[in-house]
XYZ file of C-alpha atoms in Angstrom:
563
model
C 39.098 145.192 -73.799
C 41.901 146.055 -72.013
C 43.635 149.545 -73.603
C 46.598 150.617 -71.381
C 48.010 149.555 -68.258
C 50.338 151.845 -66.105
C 52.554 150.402 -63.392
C 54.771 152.840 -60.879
C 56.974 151.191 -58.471
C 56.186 147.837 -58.462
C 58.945 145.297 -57.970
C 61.714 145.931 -60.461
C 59.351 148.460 -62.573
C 59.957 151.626 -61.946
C 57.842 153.481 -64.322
C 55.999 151.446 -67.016
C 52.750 152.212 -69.750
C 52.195 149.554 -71.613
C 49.715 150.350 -75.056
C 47.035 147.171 -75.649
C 45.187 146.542 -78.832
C 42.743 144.097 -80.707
C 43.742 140.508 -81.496
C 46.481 138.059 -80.059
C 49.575 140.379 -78.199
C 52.451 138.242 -77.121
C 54.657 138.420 -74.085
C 58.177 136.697 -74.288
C 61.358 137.683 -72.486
C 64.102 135.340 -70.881
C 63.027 133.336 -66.968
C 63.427 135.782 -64.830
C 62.999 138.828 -66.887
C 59.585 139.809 -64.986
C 56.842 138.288 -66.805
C 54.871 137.866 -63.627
C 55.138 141.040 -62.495
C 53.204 141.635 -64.879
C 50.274 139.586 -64.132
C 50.673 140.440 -60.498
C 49.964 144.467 -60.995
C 47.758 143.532 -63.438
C 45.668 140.792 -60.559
C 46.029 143.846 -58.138
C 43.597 145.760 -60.240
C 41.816 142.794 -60.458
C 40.937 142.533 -57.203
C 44.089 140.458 -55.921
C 45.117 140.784 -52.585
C 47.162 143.556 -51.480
C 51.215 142.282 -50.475
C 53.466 144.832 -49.583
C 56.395 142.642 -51.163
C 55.217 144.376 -54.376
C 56.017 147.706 -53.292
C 59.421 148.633 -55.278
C 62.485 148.800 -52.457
C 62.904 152.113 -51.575
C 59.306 153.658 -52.209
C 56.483 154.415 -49.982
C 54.041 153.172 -52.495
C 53.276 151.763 -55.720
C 50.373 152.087 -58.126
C 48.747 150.245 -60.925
C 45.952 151.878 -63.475
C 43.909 149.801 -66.132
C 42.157 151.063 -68.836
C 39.495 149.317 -70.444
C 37.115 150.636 -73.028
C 34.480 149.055 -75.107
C 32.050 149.807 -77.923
C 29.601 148.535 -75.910
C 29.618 148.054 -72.167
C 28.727 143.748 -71.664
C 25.670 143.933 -70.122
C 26.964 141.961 -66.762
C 29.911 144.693 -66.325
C 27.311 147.474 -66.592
C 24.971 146.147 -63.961
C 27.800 145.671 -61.520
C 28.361 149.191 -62.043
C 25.065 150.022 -62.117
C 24.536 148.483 -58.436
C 28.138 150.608 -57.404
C 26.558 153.415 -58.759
C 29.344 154.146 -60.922
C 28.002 156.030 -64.195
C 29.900 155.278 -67.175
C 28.978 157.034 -70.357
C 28.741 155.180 -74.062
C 32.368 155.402 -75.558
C 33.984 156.495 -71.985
C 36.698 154.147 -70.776
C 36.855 151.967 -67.505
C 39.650 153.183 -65.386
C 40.256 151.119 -62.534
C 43.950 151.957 -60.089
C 44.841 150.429 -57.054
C 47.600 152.065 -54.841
C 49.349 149.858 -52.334
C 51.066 151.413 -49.441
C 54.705 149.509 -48.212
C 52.554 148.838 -44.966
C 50.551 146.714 -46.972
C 47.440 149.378 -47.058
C 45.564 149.802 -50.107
C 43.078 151.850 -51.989
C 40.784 151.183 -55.076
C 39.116 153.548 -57.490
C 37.250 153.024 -60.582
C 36.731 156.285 -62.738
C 38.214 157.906 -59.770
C 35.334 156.771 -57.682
C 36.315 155.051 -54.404
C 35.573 151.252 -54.011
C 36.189 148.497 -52.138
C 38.614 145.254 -53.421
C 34.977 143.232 -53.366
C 33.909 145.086 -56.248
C 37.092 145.370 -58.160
C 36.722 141.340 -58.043
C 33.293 141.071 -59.231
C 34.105 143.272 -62.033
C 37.030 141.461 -62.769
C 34.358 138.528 -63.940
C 33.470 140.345 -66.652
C 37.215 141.990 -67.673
C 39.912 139.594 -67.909
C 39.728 135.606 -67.764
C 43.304 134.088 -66.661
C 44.888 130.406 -67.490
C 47.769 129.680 -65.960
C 49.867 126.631 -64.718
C 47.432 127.073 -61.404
C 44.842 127.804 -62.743
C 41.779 127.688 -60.741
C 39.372 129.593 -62.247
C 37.477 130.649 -65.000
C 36.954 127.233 -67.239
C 38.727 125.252 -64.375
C 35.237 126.183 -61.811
C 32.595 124.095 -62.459
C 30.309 126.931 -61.326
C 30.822 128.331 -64.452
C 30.086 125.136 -66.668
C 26.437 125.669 -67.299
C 26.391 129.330 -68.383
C 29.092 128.370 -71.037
C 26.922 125.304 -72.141
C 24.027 127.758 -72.073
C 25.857 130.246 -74.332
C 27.247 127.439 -76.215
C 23.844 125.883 -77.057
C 22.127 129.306 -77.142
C 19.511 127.958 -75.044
C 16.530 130.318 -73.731
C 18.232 129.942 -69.328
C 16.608 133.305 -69.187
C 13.163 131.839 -69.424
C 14.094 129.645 -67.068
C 15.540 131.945 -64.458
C 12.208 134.073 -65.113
C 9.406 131.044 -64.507
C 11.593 130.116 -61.389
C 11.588 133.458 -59.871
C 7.496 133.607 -60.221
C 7.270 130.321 -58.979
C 9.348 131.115 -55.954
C 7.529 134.290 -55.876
C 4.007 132.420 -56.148
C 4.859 129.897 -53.679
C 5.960 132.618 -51.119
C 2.866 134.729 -51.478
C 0.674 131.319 -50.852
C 3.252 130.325 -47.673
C 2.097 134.050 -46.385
C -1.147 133.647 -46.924
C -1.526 130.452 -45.124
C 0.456 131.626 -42.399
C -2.002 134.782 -42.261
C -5.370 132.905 -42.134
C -3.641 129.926 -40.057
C -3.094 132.800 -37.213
C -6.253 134.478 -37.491
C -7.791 131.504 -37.161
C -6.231 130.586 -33.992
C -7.492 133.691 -32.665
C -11.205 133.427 -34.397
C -12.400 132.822 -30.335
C -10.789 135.562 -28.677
C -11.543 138.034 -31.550
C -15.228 136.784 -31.495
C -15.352 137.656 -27.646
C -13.318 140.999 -28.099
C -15.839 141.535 -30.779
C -18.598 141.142 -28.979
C -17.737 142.813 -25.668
C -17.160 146.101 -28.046
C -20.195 145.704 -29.957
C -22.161 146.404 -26.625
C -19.943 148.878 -25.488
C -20.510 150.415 -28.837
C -18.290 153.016 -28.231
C -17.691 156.616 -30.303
C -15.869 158.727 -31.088
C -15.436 161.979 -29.139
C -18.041 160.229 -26.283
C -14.913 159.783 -23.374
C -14.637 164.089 -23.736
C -18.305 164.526 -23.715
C -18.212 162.339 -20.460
C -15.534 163.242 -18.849
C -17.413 166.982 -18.904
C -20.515 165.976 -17.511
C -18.843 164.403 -14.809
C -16.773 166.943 -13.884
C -19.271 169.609 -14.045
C -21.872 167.051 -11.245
C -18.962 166.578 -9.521
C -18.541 170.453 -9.245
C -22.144 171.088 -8.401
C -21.696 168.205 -5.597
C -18.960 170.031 -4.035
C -21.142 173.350 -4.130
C -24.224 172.203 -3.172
C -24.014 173.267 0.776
C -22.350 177.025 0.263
C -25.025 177.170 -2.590
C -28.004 175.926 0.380
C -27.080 178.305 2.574
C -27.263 181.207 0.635
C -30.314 180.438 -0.723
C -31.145 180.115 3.007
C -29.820 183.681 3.323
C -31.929 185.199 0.990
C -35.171 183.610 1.410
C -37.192 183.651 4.585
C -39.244 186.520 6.434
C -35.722 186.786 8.507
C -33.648 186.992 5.121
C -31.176 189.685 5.012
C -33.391 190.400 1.462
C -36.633 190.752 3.582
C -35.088 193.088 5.911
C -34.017 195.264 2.877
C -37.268 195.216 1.761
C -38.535 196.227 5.247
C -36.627 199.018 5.501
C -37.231 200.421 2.395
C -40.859 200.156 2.754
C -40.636 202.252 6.115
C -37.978 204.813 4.506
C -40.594 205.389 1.910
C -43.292 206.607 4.361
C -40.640 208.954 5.868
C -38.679 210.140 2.659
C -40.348 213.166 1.828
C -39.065 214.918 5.624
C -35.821 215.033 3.920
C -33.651 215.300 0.787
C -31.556 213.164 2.419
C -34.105 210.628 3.525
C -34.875 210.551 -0.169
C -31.524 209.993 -1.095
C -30.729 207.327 1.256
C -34.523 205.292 -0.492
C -32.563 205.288 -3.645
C -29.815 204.014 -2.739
C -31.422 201.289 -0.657
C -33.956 200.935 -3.672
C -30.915 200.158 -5.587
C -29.729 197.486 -3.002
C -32.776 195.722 -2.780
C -32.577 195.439 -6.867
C -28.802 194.029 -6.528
C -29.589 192.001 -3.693
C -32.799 190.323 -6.167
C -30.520 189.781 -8.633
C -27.884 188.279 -6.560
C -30.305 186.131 -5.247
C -31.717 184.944 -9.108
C -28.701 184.361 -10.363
C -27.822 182.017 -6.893
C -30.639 180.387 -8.177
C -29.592 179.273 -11.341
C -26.251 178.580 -10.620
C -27.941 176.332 -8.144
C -30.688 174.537 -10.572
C -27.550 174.522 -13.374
C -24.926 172.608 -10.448
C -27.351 170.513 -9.382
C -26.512 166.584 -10.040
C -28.350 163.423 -9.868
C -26.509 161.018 -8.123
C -27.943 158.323 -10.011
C -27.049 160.033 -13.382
C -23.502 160.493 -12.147
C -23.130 157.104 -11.369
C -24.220 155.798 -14.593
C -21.609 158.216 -16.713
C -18.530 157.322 -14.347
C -19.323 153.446 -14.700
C -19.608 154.383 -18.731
C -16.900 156.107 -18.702
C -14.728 153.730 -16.437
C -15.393 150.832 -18.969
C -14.707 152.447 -22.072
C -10.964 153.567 -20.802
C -10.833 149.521 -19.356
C -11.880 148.553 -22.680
C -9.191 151.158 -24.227
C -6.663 149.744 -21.691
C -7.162 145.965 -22.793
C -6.357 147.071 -26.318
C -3.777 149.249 -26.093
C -5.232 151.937 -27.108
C -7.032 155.395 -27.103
C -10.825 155.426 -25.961
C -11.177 157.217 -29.864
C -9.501 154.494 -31.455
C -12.090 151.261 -29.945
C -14.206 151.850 -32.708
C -11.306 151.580 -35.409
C -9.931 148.267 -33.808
C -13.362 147.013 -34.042
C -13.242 147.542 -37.484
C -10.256 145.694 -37.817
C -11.404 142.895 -36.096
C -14.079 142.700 -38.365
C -12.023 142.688 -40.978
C -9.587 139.758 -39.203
C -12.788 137.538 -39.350
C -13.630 138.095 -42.932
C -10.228 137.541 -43.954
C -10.417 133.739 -42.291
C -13.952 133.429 -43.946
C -12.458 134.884 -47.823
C -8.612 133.381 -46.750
C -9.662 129.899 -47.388
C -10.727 131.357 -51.017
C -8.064 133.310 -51.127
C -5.601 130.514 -50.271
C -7.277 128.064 -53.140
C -6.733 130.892 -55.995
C -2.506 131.221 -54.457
C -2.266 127.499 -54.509
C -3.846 127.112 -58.097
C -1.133 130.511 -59.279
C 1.379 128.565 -57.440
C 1.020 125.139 -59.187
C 0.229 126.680 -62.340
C 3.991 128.187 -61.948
C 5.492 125.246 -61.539
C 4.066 123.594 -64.183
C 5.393 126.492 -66.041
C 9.172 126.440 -64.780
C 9.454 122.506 -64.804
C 8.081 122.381 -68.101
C 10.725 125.182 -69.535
C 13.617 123.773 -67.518
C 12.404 120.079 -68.706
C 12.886 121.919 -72.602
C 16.012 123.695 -71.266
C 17.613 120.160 -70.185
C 17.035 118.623 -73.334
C 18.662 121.660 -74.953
C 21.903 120.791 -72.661
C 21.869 117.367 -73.432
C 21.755 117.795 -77.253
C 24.660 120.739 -77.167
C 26.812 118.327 -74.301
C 27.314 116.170 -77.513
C 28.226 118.617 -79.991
C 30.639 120.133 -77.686
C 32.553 116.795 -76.800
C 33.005 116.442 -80.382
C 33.995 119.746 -81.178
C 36.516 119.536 -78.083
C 37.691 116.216 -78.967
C 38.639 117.321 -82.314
C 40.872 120.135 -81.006
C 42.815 117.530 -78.970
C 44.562 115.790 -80.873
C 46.909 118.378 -82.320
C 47.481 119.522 -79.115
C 49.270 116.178 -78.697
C 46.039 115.443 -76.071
C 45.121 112.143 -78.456
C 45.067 109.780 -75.427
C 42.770 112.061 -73.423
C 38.947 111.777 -73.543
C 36.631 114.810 -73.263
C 33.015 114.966 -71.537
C 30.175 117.222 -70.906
C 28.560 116.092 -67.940
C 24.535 116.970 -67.413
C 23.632 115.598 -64.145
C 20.020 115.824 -63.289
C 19.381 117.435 -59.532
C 17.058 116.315 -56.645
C 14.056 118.887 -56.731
C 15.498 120.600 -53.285
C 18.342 121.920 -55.329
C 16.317 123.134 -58.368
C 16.758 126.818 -59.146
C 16.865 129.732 -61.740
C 19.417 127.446 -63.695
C 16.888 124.769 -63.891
C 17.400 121.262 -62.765
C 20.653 120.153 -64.109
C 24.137 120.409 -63.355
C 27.232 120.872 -65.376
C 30.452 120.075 -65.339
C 33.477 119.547 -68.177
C 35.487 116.282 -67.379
C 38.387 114.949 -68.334
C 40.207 111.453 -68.492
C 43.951 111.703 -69.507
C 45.058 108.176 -70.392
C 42.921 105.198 -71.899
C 40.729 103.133 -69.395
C 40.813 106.040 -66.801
C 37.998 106.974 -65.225
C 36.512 111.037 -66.117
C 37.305 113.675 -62.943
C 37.127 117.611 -62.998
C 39.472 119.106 -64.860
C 41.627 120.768 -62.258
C 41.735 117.543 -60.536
C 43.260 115.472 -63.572
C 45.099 117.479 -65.911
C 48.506 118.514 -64.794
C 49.574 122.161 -65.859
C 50.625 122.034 -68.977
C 47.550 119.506 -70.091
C 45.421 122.045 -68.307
C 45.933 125.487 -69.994
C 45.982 122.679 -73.691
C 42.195 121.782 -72.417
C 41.594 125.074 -71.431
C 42.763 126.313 -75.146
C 40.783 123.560 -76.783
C 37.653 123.634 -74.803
C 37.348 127.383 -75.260
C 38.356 127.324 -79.156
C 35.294 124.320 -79.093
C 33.035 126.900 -77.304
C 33.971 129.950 -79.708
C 32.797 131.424 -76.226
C 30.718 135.115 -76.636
C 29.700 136.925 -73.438
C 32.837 135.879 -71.478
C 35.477 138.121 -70.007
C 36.457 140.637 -72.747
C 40.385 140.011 -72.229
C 41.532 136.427 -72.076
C 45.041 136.238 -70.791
C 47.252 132.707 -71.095
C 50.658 132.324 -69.069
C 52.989 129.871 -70.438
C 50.466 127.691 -71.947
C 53.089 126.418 -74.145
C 55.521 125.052 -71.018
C 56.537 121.871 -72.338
C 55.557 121.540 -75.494
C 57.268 122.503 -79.008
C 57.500 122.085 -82.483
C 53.448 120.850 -84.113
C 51.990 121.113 -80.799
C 53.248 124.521 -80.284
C 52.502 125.723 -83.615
C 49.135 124.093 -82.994
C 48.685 126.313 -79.823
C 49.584 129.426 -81.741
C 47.020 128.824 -84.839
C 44.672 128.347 -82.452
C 45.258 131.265 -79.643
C 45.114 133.300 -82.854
C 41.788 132.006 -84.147
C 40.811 132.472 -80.517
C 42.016 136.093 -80.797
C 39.641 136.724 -83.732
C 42.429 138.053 -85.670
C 41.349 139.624 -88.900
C 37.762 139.809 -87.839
C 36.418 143.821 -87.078
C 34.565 142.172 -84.149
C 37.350 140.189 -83.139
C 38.364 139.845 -79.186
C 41.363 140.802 -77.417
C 44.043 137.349 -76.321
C 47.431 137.989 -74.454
C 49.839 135.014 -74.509
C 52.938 135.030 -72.406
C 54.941 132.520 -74.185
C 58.744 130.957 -74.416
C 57.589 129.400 -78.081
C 58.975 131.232 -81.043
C 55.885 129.180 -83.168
C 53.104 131.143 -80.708
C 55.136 134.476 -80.980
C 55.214 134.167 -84.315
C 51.251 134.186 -84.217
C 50.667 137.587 -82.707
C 49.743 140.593 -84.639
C 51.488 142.686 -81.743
C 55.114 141.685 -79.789
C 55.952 142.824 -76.209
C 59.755 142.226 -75.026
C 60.497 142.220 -71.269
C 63.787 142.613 -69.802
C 65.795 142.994 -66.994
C 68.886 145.163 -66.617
C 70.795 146.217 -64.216
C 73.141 149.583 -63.440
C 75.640 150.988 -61.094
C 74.084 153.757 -59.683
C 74.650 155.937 -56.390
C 73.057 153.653 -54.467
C 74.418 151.113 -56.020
C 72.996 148.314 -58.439
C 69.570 148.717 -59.345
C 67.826 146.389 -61.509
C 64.973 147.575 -63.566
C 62.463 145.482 -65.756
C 61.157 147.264 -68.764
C 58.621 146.144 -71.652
C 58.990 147.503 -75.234
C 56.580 146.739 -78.375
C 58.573 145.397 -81.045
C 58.347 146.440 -84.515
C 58.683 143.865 -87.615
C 62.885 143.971 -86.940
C 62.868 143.654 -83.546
C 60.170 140.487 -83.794
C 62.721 139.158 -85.581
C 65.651 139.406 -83.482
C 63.237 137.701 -80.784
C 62.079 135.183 -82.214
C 65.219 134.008 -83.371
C 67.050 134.316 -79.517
C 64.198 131.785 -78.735
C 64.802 129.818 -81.360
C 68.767 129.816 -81.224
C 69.455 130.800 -77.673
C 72.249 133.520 -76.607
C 74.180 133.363 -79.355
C 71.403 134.685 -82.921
C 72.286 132.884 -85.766
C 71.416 133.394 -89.728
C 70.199 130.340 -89.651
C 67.789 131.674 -86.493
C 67.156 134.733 -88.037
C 65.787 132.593 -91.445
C 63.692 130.277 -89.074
C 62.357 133.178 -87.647
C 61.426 135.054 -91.218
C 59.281 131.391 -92.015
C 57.431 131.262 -88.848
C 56.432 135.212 -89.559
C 55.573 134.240 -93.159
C 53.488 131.348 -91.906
C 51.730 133.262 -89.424
């Protein structure tokens, strides 16, 4: 519930913190004094849009801060956080401030976190619920009609959301699968041909290296093949350049002995005719290890040229063709088993259906049943709310199967018929202020709402009205309040009816004043909470006017006693 809220600089408040507690709070205070200033810095943390009028004359900016704190957070204001990734501890308040710039800029922060206005809106859902003479939200919304029937009727919507979700979920995965198979199968011909031009390529992995190696190294001995002739050439014959080594050195030998240096000039020719026989082997096998069969070479570069073709067709590496066979393989299984496949999605998905229309069928009936308890219960809170002529009803509409969903397959909506013979219409459209916040009042004391916002704020719901209708609207706002209860809720009432003010268990007094100052006049609006005296005093002004009278003063001590 709402704990504290601190305004600075907005309007005609200058510096204001204002203390919040359990139960029904009133608001009164002359026209004029600044009870919607109030409301306004309040619907700025609320998410309100920013208006630079607000900004106090003067100031370069103005700020509000809300405090909220709860034994428990509600479970939809802790997911919101949750998904803002704002961590709140257990027993740690929600502090929410807004600061709005005279330009009209603005910044939001909850726990001192930055956020956008979005979120301060969607958390407003789950902090404070506002009636007022314009009311357009909250109750007014028929968006909101069949979670509050839900709650009202303590029906099982959950279930329902649940089933729908795995039926959506079940009808998606069988739209995929279909899909899947349907385009495989248009395919099944080219695949099959892809297929089979692989499977006789039959290509591996690592085989475009080993290739590409062999040809490289023919192509090699190709290119060598006349230097490595012609030495050969050079070294074989009787007029080889080897044979006239040999020659020599035979003749040198029959001479070598004349002459040390006849015998030194053998060796070293021995030792050339040794070098030059080596030379020549290893000619030889370079020769034998170049050599290349055209043929042979023809057959690896036409291998070779239609695995990379094959490689280019698929867009991919030579490596890879056996992989994409694979998956081609597995392409054509899956639109043999997808037809299986398909039979066992559409049997889940049926199955599903069955289960969501049969909850949601169960869920409907539930509405139906609580629709008439809760036109009763409404229409017996009319009637002192001097609302006897108007007619109450909880329309359940059944929907066309296109606009089924996780809140099953009706709608809701709260109608209204003011006079006798009128036809029902929503209730923003009918009711005119006054009657509205009344219907409001009754249809939520009918409801005896739980899991709404935690703060319910009404503006003037009283306008109009006095005497047993407004002492009506106080017993009620109070019972609303849960005064007296430990778990009771928190209700603030800004009201010009001394028979409602009498009702709260806690009194705020707003007023304007205004003072010469070196500037000149400034007017200020301040708030006070009145103790049991100053109730008193206030509640007889509004019964008696400027001028308090004994007579006020001893209406005023009833209405307290009566309370």
């Amino acid at each position: 519930m709402l704990t504290g809220l601190s305004i600075r600089n907005i309007v005609l408040i200058e510096a204001l913190d204002l203390a919040f507690g359990q139960g029904l709070g009133v608001l009164t205070g002359e026209t004029g004094a600044g009870k919607s200033i109030l409301l306004d810095s309040l619907g700025l943390v609320l998410g309100d849009r920013a208006d630079a009028g607000l900004v106090r004359a003067g100031t370069d900016q103005a700020s509000v801060t809300a405090t909220f704190e709860f034994a428990e957070l509600p479970v939809a204001l802790r997911n919101t956080l949750a998904e803002a990734e704002i961590d709140v501890e257990p027993g740690e308040a929600l502090i929410i401030k807004r600061r709005l710039r005279a330009d009209g800029g603005s910044k939001a922060f909850v726990n001192d976190q930055p956020v956008g206005v979005a979120l301060l809106r969607e958390l407003a859902r789950s902090l404070v619920e506002l009636h007022g003479q314009h009311d357009d939200r909250g109750l007014v919304n028929a968006r909101g009609h069949r979670a509050l029937l839900d709650r009202y009727a303590g029906a099982a919507s959950a279930d329902v959301a649940e089933a729908w979700h795995r039926w959506r979920a079940a009808e998606a995965a069988l739209a995929a699968a279909r899909t899947e198979v349907q385009s495989a199968k248009d395919e099944q011909d080219l695949l099959l041909a892809h297929l089979a031009q692989l499977t006789e390529l039959s290509p591996q992995v690592g085989e475009e290296d080993e290739l590409a190696g062999q040809r490289a190294a023919m192509q090699k001995g190709e290119r060598l093949s006349g230097d490595l002739a012609e030495l050969q050439h050079l070294w074989s014959g009787s007029d080889s350049a080897l044979a006239s080594l040999r020659s020599a050195a035979r003749r040198l030998d029959r001479i070598a002995g004349e002459h040390p240096l006849l015998a030194q000039a053998l060796e070293s020719l021995d030792r050339a005719v040794i070098e030059a026989g080596e030379a020549e082997d290893r000619i030889g096998a370079a020769a034998e290890a170049l050599a290349h069969d055209p043929a042979l070479l023809d057959r690896i570069e036409t291998r070779l040229f239609e695995l990379r073709a094959a490689a280019r067709k698929h867009a991919c590496a030579v490596d890879d063709l056996p992989a994409r066979m694979l998956a081609m393989r597995a392409q054509l299984d899956a639109i043999e088993g997808g037809e299986a496949h398909i039979v066992e999605l559409d049997r889940a998905a049926q199955d599903a259906g069955l289960d969501y229309r049969a909850k949601a069928e169960a869920l409907s009936v539930t509405r139906a049943e609580a629709a008439v308890r809760l036109d009763k219960a409404v229409a017996a809170e009319l009637v002192p709310l001097k609302l006897d002529s108007a007619r109450f009803r909880t329309a359940v509409v059944r929907l066309p199967e296109d606009r089924w969903g996780s809140g099953g397959v009706d709608a809701v909506e709260f109608l209204i018929a003011t006079n006798p013979g009128a036809e029902f219409a929503p209730l923003g459209k009918i009711a005119s202020g006054g009657e509205l916040s009344r219907f409001i009042l009754a249809l939520k004391v009918a409801l005896a709402e739980q899991g709404g916002a935690a703060t319910v704020i009404f503006d003037e719901i009283d306008r109009g009205v006095g005497g047993a209708v407004a002492s009506a609207i106080g017993e009620r706002l109070a019972r609303l309040a849960g005064q007296g209860r430990d778990d009771g809720g928190q209700l603030l009432a800004v009201t010009h009816s001394p028979q409602v003010a009498a009702r709260g268990n806690t009194h705020y007094l707003i007023a304007k004043a205004s003072a010469d100052e070196d500037g000149g006049t400034v007017t200020r609006t301040s708030v006070h909470r009145l103790d049991a005296c100053g109730r008193q005093e206030e509640i007889a002004r509004m019964l008696s006017g400027a001028e308090i009278t004994p007579e006020a003063r001893a209406q005023a001590d009833r209405l307290l006693e009566q309370a």
